[in-house]
Short mmCIF file of C-alpha atoms in Angstrom, two decimals:
data_model
loop_
_atom_site.label_atom_id
_atom_site.label_comp_id
_atom_site.label_asym_id
_atom_site.label_seq_id
_atom_site.Cartn_x
_atom_site.Cartn_y
_atom_site.Cartn_z
CA UNK A 27 0.00 0.00 0.00
CA UNK A 28 1.33 3.39 -1.03
CA UNK A 29 1.36 6.07 1.68
CA UNK A 30 -1.90 8.11 1.55
CA UNK A 31 -1.59 11.48 -0.14
CA UNK A 32 -2.22 14.71 1.75
CA UNK A 33 -4.84 16.91 0.11
CA UNK A 34 -5.20 20.59 1.04
CA UNK A 35 -8.76 21.95 0.80
CA UNK A 36 -8.80 25.44 -0.76
CA UNK A 37 -11.83 27.50 0.26
CA UNK A 38 -10.76 31.02 -0.66
CA UNK A 39 -13.16 33.53 -2.16
CA UNK A 40 -10.77 34.32 -5.02
CA UNK A 41 -8.41 32.25 -7.15
CA UNK A 42 -5.49 34.41 -6.06
CA UNK A 43 -6.23 33.66 -2.41
CA UNK A 44 -6.23 29.95 -3.20
CA UNK A 45 -2.99 30.26 -5.20
CA UNK A 46 -1.27 31.86 -2.21
CA UNK A 47 -2.47 29.07 0.08
CA UNK A 48 -1.29 26.42 -2.39
CA UNK A 49 2.14 28.06 -2.49
CA UNK A 50 2.32 28.39 1.30
CA UNK A 51 1.86 24.64 1.79
CA UNK A 52 3.55 23.57 -1.45
CA UNK A 53 6.20 21.40 0.23
CA UNK A 54 3.80 19.84 2.73
CA UNK A 55 0.92 18.53 0.61
CA UNK A 56 0.65 16.28 -2.44
CA UNK A 57 -2.67 17.46 -3.87
CA UNK A 58 -4.98 20.45 -3.52
CA UNK A 59 -8.76 20.55 -3.87
CA UNK A 60 -10.21 23.69 -5.42
CA UNK A 61 -13.62 24.21 -3.85
CA UNK A 62 -15.27 26.21 -6.61
CA UNK A 63 -18.43 26.52 -4.51
CA UNK A 64 -16.52 28.83 -2.12
CA UNK A 65 -15.38 31.21 -4.87
CA UNK A 66 -17.09 34.49 -5.67
CA UNK A 67 -19.47 34.13 -8.60
CA UNK A 68 -17.22 36.09 -10.96
CA UNK A 69 -14.19 34.03 -9.96
CA UNK A 70 -16.02 30.77 -10.71
CA UNK A 71 -15.96 31.63 -14.42
CA UNK A 72 -12.16 31.50 -14.54
CA UNK A 73 -11.34 28.26 -12.75
CA UNK A 74 -10.03 26.65 -15.96
CA UNK A 75 -6.72 28.51 -15.57
CA UNK A 76 -6.18 27.52 -11.93
CA UNK A 77 -4.12 24.30 -12.47
CA UNK A 78 -1.52 26.27 -14.44
CA UNK A 79 -1.16 28.74 -11.56
CA UNK A 80 0.05 26.17 -9.00
CA UNK A 81 2.56 23.34 -8.75
CA UNK A 82 0.44 20.57 -7.18
CA UNK A 83 -2.09 18.31 -8.91
CA UNK A 84 -5.57 19.69 -8.34
CA UNK A 85 -9.03 18.23 -7.66
CA UNK A 86 -11.95 20.13 -9.18
CA UNK A 87 -14.89 20.16 -6.76
CA UNK A 88 -18.20 22.04 -6.88
CA UNK A 89 -19.94 20.81 -3.74
CA UNK A 90 -23.72 21.16 -3.39
CA UNK A 91 -25.30 22.41 -0.17
CA UNK A 92 -26.96 19.03 0.41
CA UNK A 93 -23.47 17.51 0.54
CA UNK A 94 -22.04 20.15 2.90
CA UNK A 95 -20.89 22.63 0.23
CA UNK A 96 -21.99 26.14 -0.72
CA UNK A 97 -23.23 25.69 -4.28
CA UNK A 98 -26.98 26.38 -4.24
CA UNK A 99 -27.63 26.75 -7.98
CA UNK A 100 -29.26 24.15 -10.16
CA UNK A 101 -27.56 21.16 -11.76
CA UNK A 102 -27.61 22.80 -15.17
CA UNK A 103 -25.51 25.71 -13.86
CA UNK A 104 -23.17 23.35 -12.07
CA UNK A 105 -22.72 21.23 -15.20
CA UNK A 106 -21.84 24.37 -17.14
CA UNK A 107 -19.16 25.20 -14.58
CA UNK A 108 -17.75 21.67 -14.79
CA UNK A 109 -17.71 22.00 -18.58
CA UNK A 110 -15.87 25.34 -18.54
CA UNK A 111 -13.29 23.96 -16.11
CA UNK A 112 -12.58 20.78 -18.08
CA UNK A 113 -12.73 22.25 -21.61
CA UNK A 114 -9.77 23.04 -23.87
CA UNK A 115 -7.45 20.43 -22.40
CA UNK A 116 -3.79 21.37 -22.52
CA UNK A 117 -1.30 18.83 -23.99
CA UNK A 118 0.70 19.44 -20.81
CA UNK A 119 -1.42 17.50 -18.30
CA UNK A 120 0.03 19.43 -15.36
CA UNK A 121 -1.96 22.44 -16.59
CA UNK A 122 -5.24 20.52 -16.41
CA UNK A 123 -7.18 19.36 -13.39
CA UNK A 124 -5.80 16.00 -12.28
CA UNK A 125 -9.09 14.92 -10.65
CA UNK A 126 -12.73 15.90 -10.70
CA UNK A 127 -15.16 15.09 -7.89
CA UNK A 128 -18.59 13.96 -9.11
CA UNK A 129 -21.18 12.88 -6.56
CA UNK A 130 -22.54 9.35 -6.81
CA UNK A 131 -25.88 10.61 -8.12
CA UNK A 132 -24.32 12.97 -10.69
CA UNK A 133 -24.20 11.15 -14.01
CA UNK A 134 -23.76 13.39 -17.04
CA UNK A 135 -22.22 11.22 -19.80
CA UNK A 136 -20.60 14.16 -21.59
CA UNK A 137 -18.83 15.28 -18.43
CA UNK A 138 -17.64 11.77 -17.60
CA UNK A 139 -16.45 11.18 -21.17
CA UNK A 140 -14.60 14.51 -21.24
CA UNK A 141 -12.84 13.74 -17.96
CA UNK A 142 -11.77 10.28 -19.13
CA UNK A 143 -10.68 11.57 -22.54
CA UNK A 144 -8.50 14.25 -20.96
CA UNK A 145 -6.96 11.87 -18.42
CA UNK A 146 -8.78 13.46 -15.48
CA UNK A 147 -9.44 10.86 -12.77
CA UNK A 148 -12.99 10.83 -11.46
CA UNK A 149 -13.57 10.77 -7.70
CA UNK A 150 -17.08 9.39 -7.24
CA UNK A 151 -18.22 10.70 -3.85
CA UNK A 152 -21.02 10.14 -1.38
CA UNK A 153 -21.57 12.38 1.66
CA UNK A 154 -23.85 11.83 4.63
CA UNK A 155 -23.75 14.70 7.12
CA UNK A 156 -26.43 13.23 9.37
CA UNK A 157 -25.23 9.76 10.20
CA UNK A 158 -23.08 6.75 9.41
CA UNK A 159 -22.75 4.76 6.20
CA UNK A 160 -22.80 0.97 6.43
CA UNK A 161 -21.40 -1.69 4.09
CA UNK A 162 -18.60 0.61 2.95
CA UNK A 163 -16.84 -1.99 0.81
CA UNK A 164 -19.97 -2.95 -1.10
CA UNK A 165 -20.95 0.71 -1.46
CA UNK A 166 -17.56 1.65 -2.89
CA UNK A 167 -17.63 -1.22 -5.35
CA UNK A 168 -21.06 -0.17 -6.60
CA UNK A 169 -19.77 3.39 -7.14
CA UNK A 170 -17.06 2.22 -9.53
CA UNK A 171 -19.26 2.24 -12.62
CA UNK A 172 -16.38 1.95 -15.08
CA UNK A 173 -13.71 0.58 -12.77
CA UNK A 174 -11.86 3.84 -13.36
CA UNK A 175 -13.33 5.99 -10.59
CA UNK A 176 -11.97 6.51 -7.08
CA UNK A 177 -14.94 5.96 -4.74
CA UNK A 178 -15.10 8.35 -1.79
CA UNK A 179 -17.35 8.01 1.25
CA UNK A 180 -17.50 10.76 3.85
CA UNK A 181 -19.94 10.74 6.75
CA UNK A 182 -20.70 11.99 10.25
CA UNK A 183 -20.31 9.15 12.78
CA UNK A 184 -22.90 8.92 15.52
CA UNK A 185 -20.51 7.05 17.79
CA UNK A 186 -17.07 5.51 17.78
CA UNK A 187 -18.68 2.20 16.83
CA UNK A 188 -19.22 3.73 13.39
CA UNK A 189 -15.52 4.51 13.27
CA UNK A 190 -14.63 0.92 14.16
CA UNK A 191 -16.51 -0.15 11.04
CA UNK A 192 -14.46 2.25 8.89
CA UNK A 193 -11.22 0.69 10.11
CA UNK A 194 -12.48 -2.89 9.85
CA UNK A 195 -13.81 -2.53 6.30
CA UNK A 196 -11.01 -0.25 5.13
CA UNK A 197 -8.41 -2.86 6.02
CA UNK A 198 -10.08 -5.28 3.60
CA UNK A 199 -10.16 -2.80 0.69
CA UNK A 200 -6.84 -3.28 -1.06
CA UNK A 201 -7.83 -3.92 -4.69
CA UNK A 202 -8.43 -0.32 -5.82
CA UNK A 203 -7.96 3.31 -4.78
CA UNK A 204 -10.65 4.63 -2.45
CA UNK A 205 -11.17 7.45 0.07
CA UNK A 206 -12.77 6.90 3.49
CA UNK A 207 -13.15 9.93 5.75
CA UNK A 208 -15.31 10.71 8.76
CA UNK A 209 -16.06 14.24 9.92
CA UNK A 210 -16.58 15.78 13.34
CA UNK A 211 -14.36 15.56 16.42
CA UNK A 212 -15.07 11.84 16.87
CA UNK A 213 -14.01 11.16 13.29
CA UNK A 214 -10.55 12.70 13.49
CA UNK A 215 -8.70 9.34 13.89
CA UNK A 216 -9.78 8.38 10.35
CA UNK A 217 -7.85 11.37 9.02
CA UNK A 218 -4.70 10.79 11.05
CA UNK A 219 -4.72 7.01 10.56
CA UNK A 220 -5.66 6.94 6.86
CA UNK A 221 -2.87 4.39 6.36
CA UNK A 222 -4.89 1.88 8.38
CA UNK A 223 -8.00 2.26 6.20
CA UNK A 224 -5.98 2.07 2.95
CA UNK A 225 -7.38 5.48 2.03
CA UNK A 226 -5.98 7.03 -1.14
CA UNK A 227 -5.69 10.42 0.54
CA UNK A 228 -6.55 12.39 3.65
CA UNK A 229 -7.77 15.98 3.77
CA UNK A 230 -6.28 18.96 5.60
CA UNK A 231 -7.19 22.66 5.82
CA UNK A 232 -5.07 25.82 6.07
CA UNK A 233 -4.27 26.84 9.64
CA UNK A 234 -6.42 29.97 9.56
CA UNK A 235 -9.41 27.93 8.37
CA UNK A 236 -9.29 25.46 11.27
CA UNK A 237 -11.46 27.55 13.68
CA UNK A 238 -14.35 27.51 11.21
CA UNK A 239 -13.68 23.86 10.36
CA UNK A 240 -13.28 22.86 14.01
CA UNK A 241 -16.59 21.03 14.24
CA UNK A 242 -15.57 18.92 11.22
CA UNK A 243 -12.48 17.57 12.96
CA UNK A 244 -10.15 19.03 10.35
CA UNK A 245 -6.38 19.27 10.82
CA UNK A 246 -3.81 21.61 9.26
CA UNK A 247 -0.77 20.24 7.37
CA UNK A 248 1.75 21.19 10.07
CA UNK A 249 -0.20 19.37 12.77
CA UNK A 250 -0.67 16.25 10.65
CA UNK A 251 3.00 16.09 9.65
CA UNK A 252 4.83 17.44 12.70
CA UNK A 253 2.62 16.36 15.59
CA UNK A 254 1.41 13.04 14.20
CA UNK A 255 4.44 12.17 12.00
CA UNK A 256 1.99 11.23 9.22
CA UNK A 257 4.63 10.40 6.60
CA UNK A 258 6.21 7.82 8.91
CA UNK A 259 3.04 5.91 9.77
CA UNK A 260 2.86 2.32 8.53
CA UNK A 261 0.66 -0.70 9.17
CA UNK A 262 3.23 -1.71 11.81
CA UNK A 263 2.94 1.56 13.75
CA UNK A 264 1.87 0.98 17.37
CA UNK A 265 -1.24 2.95 18.33
CA UNK A 266 -1.78 4.90 21.56
CA UNK A 267 -4.36 7.55 22.41
CA UNK A 268 -6.01 9.89 24.86
CA UNK A 269 -9.71 9.48 25.74
CA UNK A 270 -11.87 12.33 26.97
CA UNK A 271 -14.79 14.64 26.23
CA UNK A 272 -15.02 17.25 24.85
CA UNK A 273 -11.20 17.47 24.83
CA UNK A 274 -11.05 20.26 22.27
CA UNK A 275 -7.29 20.70 22.05
CA UNK A 276 -5.30 18.30 24.24
CA UNK A 277 -1.60 19.08 24.68
CA UNK A 278 -0.42 15.53 25.37
CA UNK A 279 -0.33 14.39 21.69
CA UNK A 280 2.37 16.99 21.03
CA UNK A 281 4.48 15.79 23.96
CA UNK A 282 3.98 12.04 23.53
CA UNK A 283 4.50 12.05 19.76
CA UNK A 284 7.59 14.21 20.16
CA UNK A 285 8.95 11.52 22.49
CA UNK A 286 8.20 8.79 19.96
CA UNK A 287 9.95 10.79 17.25
CA UNK A 288 13.04 11.68 19.29
CA UNK A 289 13.46 8.10 20.48
CA UNK A 290 12.81 6.69 16.97
CA UNK A 291 9.87 4.60 18.16
CA UNK A 292 7.36 3.60 15.48
CA UNK A 293 4.26 4.69 17.40
CA UNK A 294 1.63 7.43 17.27
CA UNK A 295 -0.62 8.98 19.95
CA UNK A 296 -4.03 10.29 18.80
CA UNK A 297 -7.15 11.83 20.40
CA UNK A 298 -10.15 9.54 20.87
CA UNK A 299 -13.17 11.68 21.62
CA UNK A 300 -16.36 10.14 22.96
CA UNK A 301 -19.08 10.96 25.45
CA UNK A 302 -18.92 7.35 26.67
CA UNK A 303 -15.76 5.71 27.99
CA UNK A 304 -17.19 2.31 27.04
CA UNK A 305 -17.24 3.33 23.36
CA UNK A 306 -13.72 4.75 23.55
CA UNK A 307 -12.39 1.52 25.04
CA UNK A 308 -14.24 -0.59 22.50
CA UNK A 309 -12.76 1.48 19.67
CA UNK A 310 -9.28 1.10 21.16
CA UNK A 311 -9.70 -2.65 21.54
CA UNK A 312 -11.10 -3.19 18.05
CA UNK A 313 -8.35 -1.13 16.40
CA UNK A 314 -5.54 -2.66 18.48
CA UNK A 315 -4.44 0.34 20.57
CA UNK A 316 -1.69 -0.64 22.99
CA UNK A 317 -2.24 2.05 25.62
CA UNK A 318 -4.42 5.01 26.57
CA UNK A 319 -4.24 8.20 28.57
CA UNK A 320 -7.53 8.83 30.36
CA UNK A 321 -8.68 12.44 30.63
CA UNK A 322 -11.74 14.13 32.14
CA UNK A 323 -14.44 13.07 32.77
CA UNK A 324 -13.47 9.37 32.72
CA UNK A 325 -10.77 8.96 35.39
CA UNK A 326 -13.20 7.38 37.82
CA UNK A 327 -15.79 5.76 35.54
CA UNK A 328 -13.07 3.91 33.62
CA UNK A 329 -12.38 1.76 36.70
CA UNK A 330 -15.46 -0.34 35.90
CA UNK A 331 -13.65 -1.62 32.78
CA UNK A 332 -10.14 -2.06 34.21
CA UNK A 333 -9.39 -5.68 35.08
CA UNK A 334 -6.06 -5.05 36.85
CA UNK A 335 -5.32 -1.95 38.94
CA UNK A 336 -2.07 -0.66 40.41
CA UNK A 337 -1.92 -0.06 44.20
CA UNK A 338 -2.12 3.71 43.57
CA UNK A 339 -5.29 3.33 41.50
CA UNK A 340 -6.93 1.21 44.20
CA UNK A 341 -5.97 3.70 46.92
CA UNK A 342 -6.83 6.88 45.00
CA UNK A 343 -9.94 5.64 43.22
CA UNK A 344 -8.96 7.17 39.89
CA UNK A 345 -7.06 5.93 36.83
CA UNK A 346 -5.35 8.02 34.15
CA UNK A 347 -3.32 5.46 32.18
CA UNK A 348 -4.23 2.11 30.62
CA UNK A 349 -1.95 -0.52 29.11
CA UNK A 350 -3.34 -3.37 27.01
CA UNK A 351 -1.77 -6.74 27.81
CA UNK A 352 -3.09 -10.25 27.18
CA UNK A 353 -6.44 -8.76 26.05
CA UNK A 354 -6.83 -7.04 29.43
CA UNK A 355 -6.60 -3.41 30.53
CA UNK A 356 -4.05 -2.67 33.26
CA UNK A 357 -4.73 0.61 35.05
CA UNK A 358 -2.23 3.06 36.56
CA UNK A 359 -2.28 6.49 38.18
CA UNK A 360 0.58 8.69 36.97
CA UNK A 361 -1.16 11.91 38.03
CA UNK A 362 -0.18 11.48 41.68
CA UNK A 363 3.53 11.27 40.79
CA UNK A 364 3.29 14.22 38.41
CA UNK A 365 1.32 16.31 40.93
CA UNK A 366 3.80 15.64 43.71
CA UNK A 367 6.85 16.57 41.63
CA UNK A 368 5.35 19.76 40.23
CA UNK A 369 3.84 20.80 43.59
CA UNK A 370 7.13 20.41 45.47
CA UNK A 371 8.93 22.43 42.80
CA UNK A 372 6.30 25.14 43.24
CA UNK A 373 6.25 25.25 47.05
CA UNK A 374 10.04 25.06 47.33
CA UNK A 375 11.27 25.11 50.94
CA UNK A 376 7.74 25.16 52.39
CA UNK A 377 7.14 21.95 54.32
CA UNK A 378 3.63 20.67 53.71
CA UNK A 379 3.38 18.86 57.01
CA UNK A 380 0.59 20.39 59.16
CA UNK A 381 0.04 23.17 56.60
CA UNK A 382 -3.62 24.02 55.99
CA UNK A 383 -4.40 23.30 52.36
CA UNK A 384 -7.61 23.76 50.35
CA UNK A 385 -8.44 21.40 47.48
CA UNK A 386 -11.05 22.81 45.11
CA UNK A 387 -13.00 19.94 43.55
CA UNK A 388 -13.43 16.24 44.25
CA UNK A 389 -12.82 14.58 40.87
CA UNK A 390 -9.99 12.35 39.66
CA UNK A 391 -7.27 15.01 39.90
CA UNK A 392 -8.47 16.07 43.36
CA UNK A 393 -8.22 12.45 44.48
CA UNK A 394 -4.61 12.25 43.30
CA UNK A 395 -3.84 15.53 45.08
CA UNK A 396 -5.47 14.34 48.31
CA UNK A 397 -3.45 11.11 48.17
CA UNK A 398 -0.17 13.05 47.87
CA UNK A 399 -1.04 15.63 50.54
CA UNK A 400 -1.99 12.89 53.00
CA UNK A 401 1.43 11.31 52.52
CA UNK A 402 3.04 14.67 53.28
CA UNK A 403 1.02 15.19 56.43
CA UNK A 404 -0.89 18.27 55.30
CA UNK A 405 -4.15 19.33 56.95
CA UNK A 406 -6.66 19.49 54.11
CA UNK A 407 -10.20 20.67 53.50
CA UNK A 408 -12.05 19.52 50.38
CA UNK A 409 -14.25 22.24 48.87
CA UNK A 410 -16.77 20.93 46.34
CA UNK A 411 -20.16 21.95 44.98
CA UNK A 412 -21.47 18.46 45.63
CA UNK A 413 -21.08 18.06 49.40
CA UNK A 414 -21.61 14.31 49.15
CA UNK A 415 -18.68 13.81 46.79
CA UNK A 416 -16.51 16.15 48.80
CA UNK A 417 -17.34 14.31 52.01
CA UNK A 418 -16.54 10.92 50.46
CA UNK A 419 -13.09 12.10 49.43
CA UNK A 420 -12.46 13.81 52.77
CA UNK A 421 -13.52 10.75 54.78
CA UNK A 422 -11.08 8.56 52.84
CA UNK A 423 -8.15 10.45 54.38
CA UNK A 424 -9.63 11.97 57.51
CA UNK A 425 -9.77 15.44 55.97
CA UNK A 426 -12.28 18.23 56.52
CA UNK A 427 -14.86 19.10 53.86
CA UNK A 428 -17.06 22.06 53.02
CA UNK A 429 -19.50 23.26 50.34
CA UNK A 430 -17.92 25.41 47.64
CA UNK A 431 -19.86 28.67 47.85
CA UNK A 432 -19.66 32.19 49.26
CA UNK A 433 -21.34 31.21 52.54
CA UNK A 434 -18.19 29.35 53.56
CA UNK A 435 -15.55 31.90 52.57
CA UNK A 436 -14.26 31.98 56.17
CA UNK A 437 -13.51 28.27 55.97
CA UNK A 438 -11.60 28.74 52.73
CA UNK A 439 -9.66 31.58 54.34
CA UNK A 440 -8.72 29.22 57.17
CA UNK A 441 -7.24 26.68 54.71
CA UNK A 442 -5.72 29.18 52.31
CA UNK A 443 -1.98 28.71 52.88
CA UNK A 444 -2.03 26.64 49.70
CA UNK A 445 -5.05 26.54 47.39
CA UNK A 446 -5.09 23.72 44.84
CA UNK A 447 -7.64 24.19 42.05
CA UNK A 448 -8.45 20.83 40.39
CA UNK A 449 -11.71 21.47 38.50
CA UNK A 450 -12.11 22.27 34.79
CA UNK A 451 -13.61 25.69 35.61
CA UNK A 452 -11.44 28.26 33.84
CA UNK A 453 -10.24 25.94 31.08
CA UNK A 454 -9.95 27.81 27.75
CA UNK A 455 -11.31 30.90 29.52
CA UNK A 456 -10.76 34.41 28.18
CA UNK A 457 -11.54 37.78 29.67
CA UNK A 458 -11.88 38.85 33.31
CA UNK A 459 -12.76 36.54 36.20
CA UNK A 460 -16.43 35.71 36.67
CA UNK A 461 -18.36 33.12 38.63
CA UNK A 462 -18.44 31.09 35.40
CA UNK A 463 -14.66 30.85 34.90
CA UNK A 464 -13.33 31.29 38.45
CA UNK A 465 -14.37 28.54 40.92
CA UNK A 466 -13.61 30.74 43.96
CA UNK A 467 -14.67 34.12 42.54
CA UNK A 468 -16.21 34.93 45.94
CA UNK A 469 -12.83 34.75 47.69
CA UNK A 470 -10.67 37.88 48.12
CA UNK A 471 -6.96 37.07 48.13
CA UNK A 472 -4.84 38.67 50.84
CA UNK A 473 -1.58 38.21 48.92
CA UNK A 474 0.19 35.59 51.03
CA UNK A 475 -1.62 32.55 49.61
CA UNK A 476 -0.03 30.10 47.17
CA UNK A 477 -2.30 29.07 44.28
CA UNK A 478 -1.71 25.94 42.20
CA UNK A 479 -4.17 25.56 39.29
CA UNK A 480 -3.95 22.22 37.43
CA UNK A 481 -5.30 23.87 34.24
CA UNK A 482 -2.63 24.82 31.69
CA UNK A 483 -4.83 26.33 28.94
CA UNK A 484 -4.80 29.28 29.30
CA UNK A 485 -1.41 29.50 30.99
CA UNK A 486 -2.85 32.13 33.35
CA UNK A 487 -6.39 31.27 34.37
CA UNK A 488 -8.78 33.93 35.73
CA UNK A 489 -8.29 32.76 39.32
CA UNK A 490 -4.50 32.80 38.88
CA UNK A 491 -4.66 36.33 37.48
CA UNK A 492 -6.69 37.56 40.43
CA UNK A 493 -4.29 35.90 42.84
CA UNK A 494 -1.20 37.30 41.12
CA UNK A 495 -2.59 40.85 41.16
CA UNK A 496 -3.05 40.49 44.93
CA UNK A 497 0.60 39.44 45.27
CA UNK A 498 0.16 35.65 45.54
CA UNK A 499 2.59 33.10 44.18
CA UNK A 500 0.85 31.11 41.41
CA UNK A 501 1.49 28.09 39.21
CA UNK A 502 -0.42 26.40 36.38
CA UNK A 503 -0.56 22.68 35.55
CA UNK A 504 1.78 22.52 32.57
CA UNK A 505 4.73 21.17 34.54
CA UNK A 506 2.40 18.57 36.00
CA UNK A 507 1.37 17.62 32.44
CA UNK A 508 5.03 17.22 31.47
CA UNK A 509 5.80 14.94 34.40
CA UNK A 510 2.69 12.91 33.69
CA UNK A 511 3.75 12.59 30.05
CA UNK A 512 7.13 11.19 31.08
CA UNK A 513 5.49 8.61 33.35
CA UNK A 514 2.97 7.55 30.72
CA UNK A 515 5.62 7.39 28.02
CA UNK A 516 7.63 4.95 30.14
CA UNK A 517 4.55 2.80 30.76
CA UNK A 518 3.79 2.80 27.02
CA UNK A 519 7.28 2.05 25.76
CA UNK A 520 9.38 0.77 28.65
CA UNK A 521 11.84 3.58 27.90
CA UNK A 522 12.63 6.92 29.51
CA UNK A 523 11.36 9.96 27.64
CA UNK A 524 14.82 11.57 27.43
#
């Protein structure tokens, strides 16, 4: 199987804008797709000259609105545009479109004959933006009317089970070129791991287009090549991943994949997004993932599926790393080690023994923090919106507990020597502190507190900013993430991160 090509989607409003994007990524991509439906109406009349303006082979696409595009005119108008773009073929094939994308229900004999006569390969595509497509192999074979077309199926998965089917069927499709892609955050693994579905190509978007393409799970060329080492992926590449929800932009793939690359290990670490941990684990099992990092909100619920647990996992009641051995999941907690190392670096000479410490939250990270602080002899109070959950964690270690609200600000002040913020409140927050992005917005810092926020995006959270303005020493969770990465990397590979 030849390595899948990388195709850059061009959605500029003018041909010149698309030319500049094609030139910017010229050395990173193999093919570009000119989305004529995104062009201004006047620009659409001049697409015939576009292939001669760039260096890469180009796909001609005029996507209808029903298939997720912007072209809302009738089929007669669209056929005219196809005709203008394919007419007057140049003897130099590099100055013609290399491919044309016709939908599976678009059958205009003159257009098909012109494409074949001019040596333009036909991509025969089917899009379903509302749900999964079954029987992919049979569907692709039926789309190859002449045996010349490249069948393409693109759909929105409803769950990771739909993605499992893409990988299972794609592995069996080796007789002809085909394209299998899934959209949306859950579908991103199909783009990164196109090698494993024998897909002819995978699609990427320019960096500045990613925000508007975010819901489609699109990647930019730099991320695909540099973070995921796409060109080096083979059928023998070992698969690892991080499970969570919504997990918009996890940092661990950058760190883990960098470690694989530096240590010349043939492995890749990809995001697996799902609202259900059971589906994420099933996907990982069916596609032969060797290990997983477990992110929020699954660090506790994953324990139901872990057959073997480390002593730390059993004591803490939370798991953040899984290793697959002998068809069983082995669970570990690396967060406690990472938290301890980063916390002690932050507190420096301060001895934690008998210090009054506040833990904000009672989830998986809070449990790891409580485990470490108990070992160091700190006097801790758990502050949580759900008193029941806070009390359960506090009782495990003989700690105090308290509701997290303004009525108990005096209690928080009592335990404010060190405040450890473990919730997701403030993640990806922008702007000033509010009750929505600052879990202790009701608390007024005196200036002598130490504040450790496990969030690392943004690097300065609203609560950290308030604390720093008051004169407090603050720290985010990035160093903790690094230490956790090193521990997980060693569990995955048996090697130090270096």
